[in-house]
Short mmCIF file of C-alpha atoms and ligand atoms in Angstrom, two decimals:
data_model
loop_
_atom_site.label_atom_id
_atom_site.label_comp_id
_atom_site.label_asym_id
_atom_site.label_seq_id
_atom_site.Cartn_x
_atom_site.Cartn_y
_atom_site.Cartn_z
CA UNK A 828 160.35 178.83 21.90
CA UNK A 829 159.93 176.64 24.95
CA UNK A 830 157.63 173.67 24.34
CA UNK A 831 154.53 173.53 26.56
CA UNK A 832 154.23 170.05 27.96
CA UNK A 833 151.33 170.54 30.37
CA UNK A 834 148.21 172.71 30.01
CA UNK A 835 146.10 173.58 33.04
CA UNK A 836 143.63 176.26 34.15
CA UNK A 837 145.35 177.33 37.37
CA UNK A 838 148.91 176.74 38.50
CA UNK A 839 149.41 176.94 42.25
CA UNK A 840 153.08 177.56 43.00
CA UNK A 841 154.18 176.28 46.42
CA UNK A 842 152.70 173.56 48.66
CA UNK A 843 152.93 175.06 52.14
CA UNK A 844 149.89 176.06 54.19
CA UNK A 845 148.90 178.70 51.62
CA UNK A 846 149.26 176.48 48.54
CA UNK A 847 147.48 173.51 50.13
CA UNK A 848 144.57 175.64 51.32
CA UNK A 849 144.23 177.08 47.81
CA UNK A 850 144.34 173.61 46.27
CA UNK A 851 141.68 172.31 48.67
CA UNK A 852 139.32 175.12 47.68
CA UNK A 853 140.00 174.72 43.94
CA UNK A 854 139.16 171.03 44.31
CA UNK A 855 135.93 171.87 46.15
CA UNK A 856 135.01 174.33 43.41
CA UNK A 857 135.04 171.36 41.04
CA UNK A 858 138.32 171.89 39.17
CA UNK A 859 139.82 168.65 37.92
CA UNK A 860 143.26 167.71 39.22
CA UNK A 861 145.73 168.17 36.39
CA UNK A 862 143.69 169.90 33.66
CA UNK A 863 141.91 172.18 36.16
CA UNK A 864 144.74 172.86 38.57
CA UNK A 865 148.20 171.68 39.55
CA UNK A 866 150.41 172.45 42.53
CA UNK A 867 154.14 172.82 41.85
CA UNK A 868 156.51 172.57 44.79
CA UNK A 869 160.26 172.94 44.95
CA UNK A 870 160.79 171.12 48.25
CA UNK A 871 161.68 167.43 48.18
CA UNK A 872 158.87 166.37 50.53
CA UNK A 873 155.48 167.50 51.76
CA UNK A 874 155.66 170.10 54.53
CA UNK A 875 156.33 173.48 52.90
CA UNK A 876 159.05 175.38 54.74
CA UNK A 877 158.28 173.48 57.94
CA UNK A 878 160.43 170.57 56.76
CA UNK A 879 163.44 172.89 56.87
CA UNK A 880 162.93 174.39 60.36
CA UNK A 881 165.62 173.92 63.01
CA UNK A 882 165.32 170.78 65.17
CA UNK A 883 164.73 172.56 68.49
CA UNK A 884 161.55 174.18 67.15
CA UNK A 885 158.84 171.96 68.62
CA UNK A 886 155.07 172.08 68.72
CA UNK A 887 155.40 173.73 72.14
CA UNK A 888 157.74 176.50 70.91
CA UNK A 889 155.92 177.43 67.68
CA UNK A 890 153.25 180.10 68.04
CA UNK A 891 150.55 177.85 66.67
CA UNK A 892 150.02 175.92 63.48
CA UNK A 893 146.35 176.23 62.57
CA UNK A 894 144.50 173.29 61.04
CA UNK A 895 144.15 173.36 57.27
CA UNK A 896 140.54 173.40 56.06
CA UNK A 897 138.82 170.01 56.11
CA UNK A 898 141.24 167.99 58.26
CA UNK A 899 142.49 168.37 61.80
CA UNK A 900 146.14 168.19 62.75
CA UNK A 901 145.28 165.56 65.34
CA UNK A 902 143.77 163.32 62.62
CA UNK A 903 147.23 162.93 61.12
CA UNK A 904 149.47 163.12 64.16
CA UNK A 905 148.69 160.45 66.71
CA UNK A 906 150.83 162.02 69.39
CA UNK A 907 149.89 165.19 71.19
CA UNK A 908 153.47 165.36 72.52
CA UNK A 909 154.32 169.07 72.54
CA UNK A 910 158.03 168.24 72.34
CA UNK A 911 157.72 166.63 68.92
CA UNK A 912 159.74 168.53 66.30
CA UNK A 913 157.71 170.92 64.13
CA UNK A 914 159.91 169.81 61.20
CA UNK A 915 158.57 166.27 61.63
CA UNK A 916 154.96 166.79 62.73
CA UNK A 917 153.84 169.46 60.27
CA UNK A 918 155.23 167.67 57.18
CA UNK A 919 153.50 164.48 58.32
CA UNK A 920 150.22 166.40 58.60
CA UNK A 921 150.62 168.04 55.17
CA UNK A 922 151.48 164.68 53.57
CA UNK A 923 148.33 163.10 55.03
CA UNK A 924 146.34 166.12 53.83
CA UNK A 925 147.63 165.85 50.25
CA UNK A 926 146.72 162.14 50.26
CA UNK A 927 143.27 162.60 51.77
CA UNK A 928 142.18 165.18 49.19
CA UNK A 929 144.28 163.66 46.38
CA UNK A 930 145.81 167.01 45.58
CA UNK A 931 147.87 167.04 42.36
CA UNK A 932 151.16 168.18 43.90
CA UNK A 933 154.22 167.76 41.66
CA UNK A 934 157.60 167.82 43.42
CA UNK A 935 160.38 168.55 43.39
CA UNK A 936 159.52 171.08 40.67
CA UNK A 937 161.17 174.49 40.88
CA UNK A 938 159.40 177.29 39.06
CA UNK A 939 162.16 179.29 37.41
CA UNK A 940 160.14 181.99 35.71
CA UNK A 941 156.55 182.89 34.83
CA UNK A 942 155.90 185.00 31.75
CA UNK A 943 152.92 185.94 29.67
CA UNK A 944 152.40 184.31 26.25
CA UNK A 945 149.32 184.87 24.09
CA UNK A 946 147.03 185.71 26.98
CA UNK A 947 148.17 182.77 29.11
CA UNK A 948 150.98 182.24 31.58
CA UNK A 949 153.97 180.17 30.65
CA UNK A 950 155.38 178.60 33.79
CA UNK A 951 158.93 177.43 33.18
CA UNK A 952 160.30 174.94 35.67
CA UNK A 953 163.37 172.75 36.01
CA UNK A 954 161.20 169.96 34.57
CA UNK A 955 158.05 170.45 32.45
CA UNK A 956 156.83 173.79 31.10
CA UNK A 957 153.26 174.53 32.11
CA UNK A 958 150.70 176.81 30.50
CA UNK A 959 147.99 178.24 32.76
CA UNK A 960 145.25 180.87 32.62
CA UNK A 961 145.69 181.90 36.24
CA UNK A 962 148.37 181.75 38.94
CA UNK A 963 148.04 181.35 42.68
CA UNK A 964 151.48 182.05 44.06
CA UNK A 965 152.20 180.57 47.48
CA UNK A 966 155.99 180.44 47.63
CA UNK A 967 156.39 181.86 51.15
CA UNK A 968 159.59 183.51 52.32
CA UNK A 969 161.97 180.73 53.41
CA UNK A 970 163.88 180.78 50.13
CA UNK A 971 164.69 184.48 50.54
CA UNK A 972 166.59 185.12 53.78
CA UNK A 973 167.41 188.77 54.35
CA UNK A 974 170.74 190.01 55.72
CA UNK A 975 171.28 193.78 55.80
CA UNK A 976 174.48 195.18 54.37
CA UNK A 977 177.08 196.41 56.86
CA UNK A 978 180.54 197.70 56.02
CA UNK A 979 183.26 195.16 56.67
CA UNK A 980 181.04 192.09 56.40
CA UNK A 981 183.53 190.54 53.99
CA UNK A 982 186.44 191.05 56.39
CA UNK A 983 185.00 189.06 59.28
CA UNK A 984 187.15 186.02 60.08
CA UNK A 985 184.45 184.30 62.13
CA UNK A 986 181.27 182.63 60.95
CA UNK A 987 178.14 184.45 59.77
CA UNK A 988 174.87 182.63 59.41
CA UNK A 989 171.18 183.37 59.04
CA UNK A 990 168.27 181.93 61.07
CA UNK A 991 167.68 179.66 58.09
CA UNK A 992 171.04 177.94 58.61
CA UNK A 993 170.70 177.46 62.38
CA UNK A 994 170.74 173.83 63.52
CA UNK A 995 171.49 173.68 67.27
CA UNK A 996 173.04 175.87 69.95
CA UNK A 997 175.65 173.22 70.85
CA UNK A 998 177.76 174.03 67.80
CA UNK A 999 178.52 177.49 69.29
CA UNK A 1000 179.78 176.31 72.69
CA UNK A 1001 182.84 178.29 73.77
CA UNK A 1002 182.33 180.96 71.11
CA UNK A 1003 181.01 184.50 71.51
CA UNK A 1004 177.84 184.89 69.43
CA UNK A 1005 176.30 188.17 68.31
CA UNK A 1006 172.58 187.71 67.71
CA UNK A 1007 171.09 190.37 65.43
CA UNK A 1008 167.36 191.03 65.31
CA UNK A 1009 164.32 191.78 67.44
CA UNK A 1010 161.71 189.29 66.20
CA UNK A 1011 160.37 186.08 67.70
CA UNK A 1012 162.98 183.88 65.98
CA UNK A 1013 165.81 186.14 67.19
CA UNK A 1014 164.62 185.84 70.77
CA UNK A 1015 164.14 182.08 70.57
CA UNK A 1016 167.64 181.54 69.21
CA UNK A 1017 169.18 184.08 71.62
CA UNK A 1018 167.57 182.17 74.47
CA UNK A 1019 168.92 178.82 73.23
CA UNK A 1020 172.42 180.00 72.37
CA UNK A 1021 172.80 181.97 75.61
CA UNK A 1022 172.26 178.77 77.61
CA UNK A 1023 175.47 177.28 76.21
CA UNK A 1024 177.73 180.27 75.57
CA UNK A 1025 178.16 184.04 75.86
CA UNK A 1026 176.09 186.31 73.62
CA UNK A 1027 175.61 189.93 72.59
CA UNK A 1028 172.16 190.97 71.43
CA UNK A 1029 171.78 193.87 69.01
CA UNK A 1030 168.65 195.25 67.39
CA UNK A 1031 167.98 198.19 65.11
CA UNK A 1032 164.96 199.44 67.04
CA UNK A 1033 164.33 199.30 70.77
CA UNK A 1034 162.47 195.99 71.29
CA UNK A 1035 158.90 196.34 72.49
CA UNK A 1036 157.91 193.69 75.01
CA UNK A 1037 154.33 193.41 76.13
CA UNK A 1038 152.99 192.21 79.45
CA UNK A 1039 149.86 190.58 78.06
CA UNK A 1040 149.64 187.69 75.58
CA UNK A 1041 148.25 188.26 72.10
CA UNK A 1042 144.49 188.36 71.92
CA UNK A 1043 142.52 187.63 68.74
CA UNK A 1044 141.80 191.39 68.60
CA UNK A 1045 145.56 192.14 68.61
CA UNK A 1046 146.00 189.66 65.78
CA UNK A 1047 143.21 191.23 63.74
CA UNK A 1048 144.54 194.74 64.35
CA UNK A 1049 148.06 193.74 63.25
CA UNK A 1050 146.74 192.05 60.13
CA UNK A 1051 144.63 195.15 59.34
CA UNK A 1052 147.75 197.33 59.43
CA UNK A 1053 149.61 195.04 57.02
CA UNK A 1054 146.53 194.69 54.78
CA UNK A 1055 146.23 198.45 54.56
CA UNK A 1056 149.89 198.67 53.56
CA UNK A 1057 149.63 196.16 50.70
CA UNK A 1058 146.39 197.69 49.40
CA UNK A 1059 148.37 200.92 49.08
CA UNK A 1060 151.19 199.10 47.29
CA UNK A 1061 153.70 199.33 50.12
CA UNK A 1062 156.03 196.46 51.07
CA UNK A 1063 154.17 194.40 53.70
CA UNK A 1064 156.40 194.95 56.77
CA UNK A 1065 156.57 192.61 59.74
CA UNK A 1066 153.64 191.81 62.00
CA UNK A 1067 155.85 191.80 65.15
CA UNK A 1068 156.69 195.43 64.53
CA UNK A 1069 152.97 196.05 65.04
CA UNK A 1070 152.22 193.71 67.94
CA UNK A 1071 155.32 193.70 70.14
CA UNK A 1072 156.69 190.54 71.77
CA UNK A 1073 154.80 188.94 74.65
CA UNK A 1074 156.83 187.84 77.68
CA UNK A 1075 157.07 184.08 78.04
CA UNK A 1076 158.56 182.09 80.94
CA UNK A 1077 161.61 181.37 78.74
CA UNK A 1078 162.11 185.08 78.04
CA UNK A 1079 161.72 185.97 81.74
CA UNK A 1080 164.40 183.39 82.55
CA UNK A 1081 166.64 184.82 79.83
CA UNK A 1082 166.16 188.26 81.33
CA UNK A 1083 167.18 186.93 84.75
CA UNK A 1084 170.32 185.47 83.17
CA UNK A 1085 171.11 189.00 81.94
CA UNK A 1086 170.84 187.97 78.32
CA UNK A 1087 168.29 190.57 77.21
CA UNK A 1088 170.62 193.56 77.62
CA UNK A 1089 169.99 194.78 74.15
CA UNK A 1090 172.54 196.99 72.41
CA UNK A 1091 171.83 199.24 69.44
CA UNK A 1092 172.91 198.16 65.98
CA UNK A 1093 176.65 198.29 65.31
CA UNK A 1094 177.88 200.41 62.43
CA UNK A 1095 180.51 198.08 61.00
CA UNK A 1096 181.93 194.58 61.09
CA UNK A 1097 185.65 194.11 61.67
CA UNK A 1098 187.96 191.14 61.19
CA UNK A 1099 187.40 190.05 64.77
CA UNK A 1100 183.98 191.39 65.70
CA UNK A 1101 181.75 194.44 65.57
CA UNK A 1102 182.23 198.16 66.07
CA UNK A 1103 179.73 200.87 66.97
CA UNK A 1104 179.70 204.44 65.66
CA UNK A 1105 181.26 205.75 68.93
CA UNK A 1106 184.31 203.54 68.31
CA UNK A 1107 183.54 200.89 70.92
CA UNK A 1108 184.15 197.33 69.82
CA UNK A 1109 183.28 193.80 70.80
CA UNK A 1110 185.06 190.64 69.72
CA UNK A 1111 182.92 187.86 68.34
CA UNK A 1112 183.33 184.45 66.74
CA UNK A 1113 179.86 184.21 65.23
CA UNK A 1114 177.27 186.65 63.90
CA UNK A 1115 173.82 185.08 63.79
CA UNK A 1116 171.56 187.19 61.58
CA UNK A 1117 167.95 186.76 62.68
CA UNK A 1118 166.93 189.53 60.34
CA UNK A 1119 164.00 187.90 58.67
CA UNK A 1120 162.93 186.98 55.21
CA UNK A 1121 161.47 188.62 52.13
CA UNK A 1122 158.69 187.24 49.94
CA UNK A 1123 160.06 184.78 47.39
CA UNK A 1124 158.67 186.32 44.21
CA UNK A 1125 161.64 186.62 41.83
CA UNK A 1126 160.20 184.05 39.42
CA UNK A 1127 157.29 186.47 38.77
CA UNK A 1128 159.60 189.34 37.73
CA UNK A 1129 158.68 189.28 33.99
CA UNK A 1130 155.04 189.98 34.94
CA UNK A 1131 156.13 193.38 36.29
CA UNK A 1132 153.78 193.32 39.24
CA UNK A 1133 155.86 195.64 41.42
CA UNK A 1134 155.55 199.39 41.81
CA UNK A 1135 158.64 201.59 41.80
CA UNK A 1136 158.95 201.33 45.60
CA UNK A 1137 159.14 197.53 45.35
CA UNK A 1138 155.64 196.95 46.70
CA UNK A 1139 152.71 195.34 44.89
CA UNK A 1140 149.23 196.90 44.93
CA UNK A 1141 146.85 194.22 46.20
CA UNK A 1142 143.07 194.08 45.86
CA UNK A 1143 140.23 191.58 46.33
CA UNK A 1144 138.29 190.65 49.46
CA UNK A 1145 141.34 189.55 51.46
CA UNK A 1146 143.92 191.47 49.42
CA UNK A 1147 145.21 188.38 47.61
CA UNK A 1148 144.60 189.66 44.08
CA UNK A 1149 147.29 191.61 42.25
CA UNK A 1150 145.63 194.83 41.08
CA UNK A 1151 147.88 195.12 38.00
CA UNK A 1152 146.96 191.62 36.85
CA UNK A 1153 143.85 190.08 38.46
CA UNK A 1154 144.79 186.65 37.06
CA UNK A 1155 147.55 186.48 39.65
CA UNK A 1156 146.89 185.94 43.37
CA UNK A 1157 149.51 186.01 46.13
CA UNK A 1158 148.61 183.92 49.18
CA UNK A 1159 150.73 183.74 52.31
CA UNK A 1160 151.87 187.26 51.38
CA UNK A 1161 151.43 190.33 53.59
CA UNK A 1162 148.28 190.02 55.71
CA UNK A 1163 148.00 186.27 55.01
CA UNK A 1164 151.59 185.40 56.05
CA UNK A 1165 150.48 183.15 58.92
CA UNK A 1166 148.95 179.70 58.99
CA UNK A 1167 145.48 181.06 59.79
CA UNK A 1168 145.81 183.89 57.27
CA UNK A 1169 147.00 181.44 54.60
CA UNK A 1170 143.93 179.24 55.20
CA UNK A 1171 141.50 182.07 54.56
CA UNK A 1172 143.50 183.60 51.74
CA UNK A 1173 143.54 180.27 49.89
CA UNK A 1174 139.74 180.19 49.91
CA UNK A 1175 139.37 183.78 48.77
CA UNK A 1176 141.97 183.40 46.03
CA UNK A 1177 140.43 180.16 44.69
CA UNK A 1178 136.92 181.65 44.54
CA UNK A 1179 137.91 185.03 43.11
CA UNK A 1180 140.31 183.64 40.53
CA UNK A 1181 137.93 180.97 39.21
CA UNK A 1182 135.09 183.54 39.04
CA UNK A 1183 137.35 185.95 37.16
CA UNK A 1184 138.55 183.31 34.69
CA UNK A 1185 135.00 181.98 34.14
CA UNK A 1186 133.71 185.50 33.42
CA UNK A 1187 136.57 185.94 30.95
CA UNK A 1188 135.73 182.63 29.27
CA UNK A 1189 132.08 183.67 28.82
CA UNK A 1190 133.04 187.07 27.39
CA UNK A 1191 135.73 185.47 25.22
P1 FAD B 433 155.89 177.94 53.02
O1 FAD B 433 155.57 177.00 54.11
O2 FAD B 433 157.23 178.58 53.01
O3 FAD B 433 155.70 177.12 51.65
C1 FAD B 433 156.17 177.62 50.44
C2 FAD B 433 156.47 176.45 49.53
O4 FAD B 433 156.76 176.98 48.25
C3 FAD B 433 157.69 175.64 49.96
O5 FAD B 433 157.39 174.26 49.95
C4 FAD B 433 158.74 175.98 48.91
O6 FAD B 433 159.61 174.91 48.62
C5 FAD B 433 157.87 176.31 47.72
N1 FAD B 433 158.53 177.19 46.76
C6 FAD B 433 159.22 178.34 47.01
N2 FAD B 433 159.68 178.87 45.86
C7 FAD B 433 159.29 178.01 44.86
C8 FAD B 433 159.48 177.99 43.45
N3 FAD B 433 160.15 178.95 42.81
N4 FAD B 433 158.95 176.96 42.75
C9 FAD B 433 158.24 175.99 43.37
N5 FAD B 433 158.04 175.96 44.71
C10 FAD B 433 158.56 176.97 45.44
N6 FAD B 433 153.08 181.02 61.35
C11 FAD B 433 152.08 180.62 62.17
O7 FAD B 433 150.90 180.84 61.86
N7 FAD B 433 152.35 179.99 63.36
C12 FAD B 433 153.63 179.69 63.74
O8 FAD B 433 153.84 179.11 64.79
C13 FAD B 433 154.71 180.10 62.88
N8 FAD B 433 156.00 179.83 63.22
C14 FAD B 433 157.00 180.20 62.35
C15 FAD B 433 158.31 179.91 62.69
C16 FAD B 433 159.36 180.28 61.86
C17 FAD B 433 160.74 179.97 62.25
C18 FAD B 433 159.08 180.97 60.65
C19 FAD B 433 160.20 181.40 59.74
C20 FAD B 433 157.77 181.26 60.30
C21 FAD B 433 156.72 180.89 61.14
N9 FAD B 433 155.40 181.17 60.83
C22 FAD B 433 154.37 180.78 61.67
C23 FAD B 433 155.07 181.83 59.59
C24 FAD B 433 154.91 180.68 58.59
O9 FAD B 433 156.01 180.62 57.76
C25 FAD B 433 153.61 180.79 57.84
O10 FAD B 433 152.57 180.94 58.71
C26 FAD B 433 153.24 179.61 56.95
O11 FAD B 433 153.64 178.35 57.40
C27 FAD B 433 153.82 179.90 55.63
O12 FAD B 433 153.14 179.11 54.72
P2 FAD B 433 153.31 179.35 53.19
O13 FAD B 433 152.49 178.32 52.51
O14 FAD B 433 153.03 180.76 52.85
O15 FAD B 433 154.87 179.16 52.88
#
């Protein structure tokens, strides 16, 4: 059997916004770093998935990165320059945050698998093996890019890449690029790429643009829809599908350039491009799949948290607690998959999980 080299009460897996918020609240609840809680993070540096974002994503082009509890972004970042790269600024903020609250983050540590052993969780990593009574999982989605299956994908002689692999539009100059997807990232990359080369935009559903910006009420309504889904054990679904995409000056300009002439999804990929069901074709050199991400939860598979439909029934005040096993919380999942949602979810998960484990200890 695998030797346990580190025993703790709660293992937080992932040190993005969700993991750091959880760690902050565990610390404030009085858990000792190390024996009380640890944070295990696969990435080489502080910053969660933000350290991996493409260089043209700046503080002015992100939606908004909310402050973590207890420390403002501006306390760590001395420049308010909106053109600073998100992949630089946010990691700097998270690093300062980890230092300020002396959070016990171990990295790079990849959690390979979590299984149950004698009423505790055995957390196997590429380094130590941890034993914990409770798990707060905060592994985000970045590690699990999603590309739908289309016939002929293997035949394509051009280049296929996912949002995750995008670096800069310049590398596509002179090529025809098919951008697939109707979310915010798809539109941002379509806008950038279409400034340097020709593009075709395809989406599965008719995109829904909205004239008015998001209001806090819109945000709450969208979150409520996703929360209702996960409480019923359905897969979370995307928030944009609920809210629609607000027009921005950049999108208006893209529309004037004729770039937003959306075509329906093609039915197959050919050696040289794409083909629709009616037989029409378009040649392409690149297919850029902006088709989103799935929750990175494979390491929890032995715990059998999923229902037959692939969803997980969630409970607790903010739907962070796994109904099948209340010792496991998922933060940054479903309704809390945003920086503000992750903040709140971390607090709820820390309080509910410690209360649950303490009650168990008294009974035991
Ligand atoms: P992450 O930041 O992804 O952190 C997860 C951490 O877990 C990573 O460090 C990863 O290395 C680690 N990890 C993963 N698997 C393992 C493992 N097996 N073992 C150990 N560690 C592991 N939200 C907003 O609120 N505002 C925005 O402006 C915004 N812009 C976005 C732009 C893009 C392009 C994308 C893709 C998303 C954006 N989001 C935005 C959503 C955003 O991802 C979340 O809001 C939030 O940052 C996610 O935080 P997280 O902690 O859940 O995950």
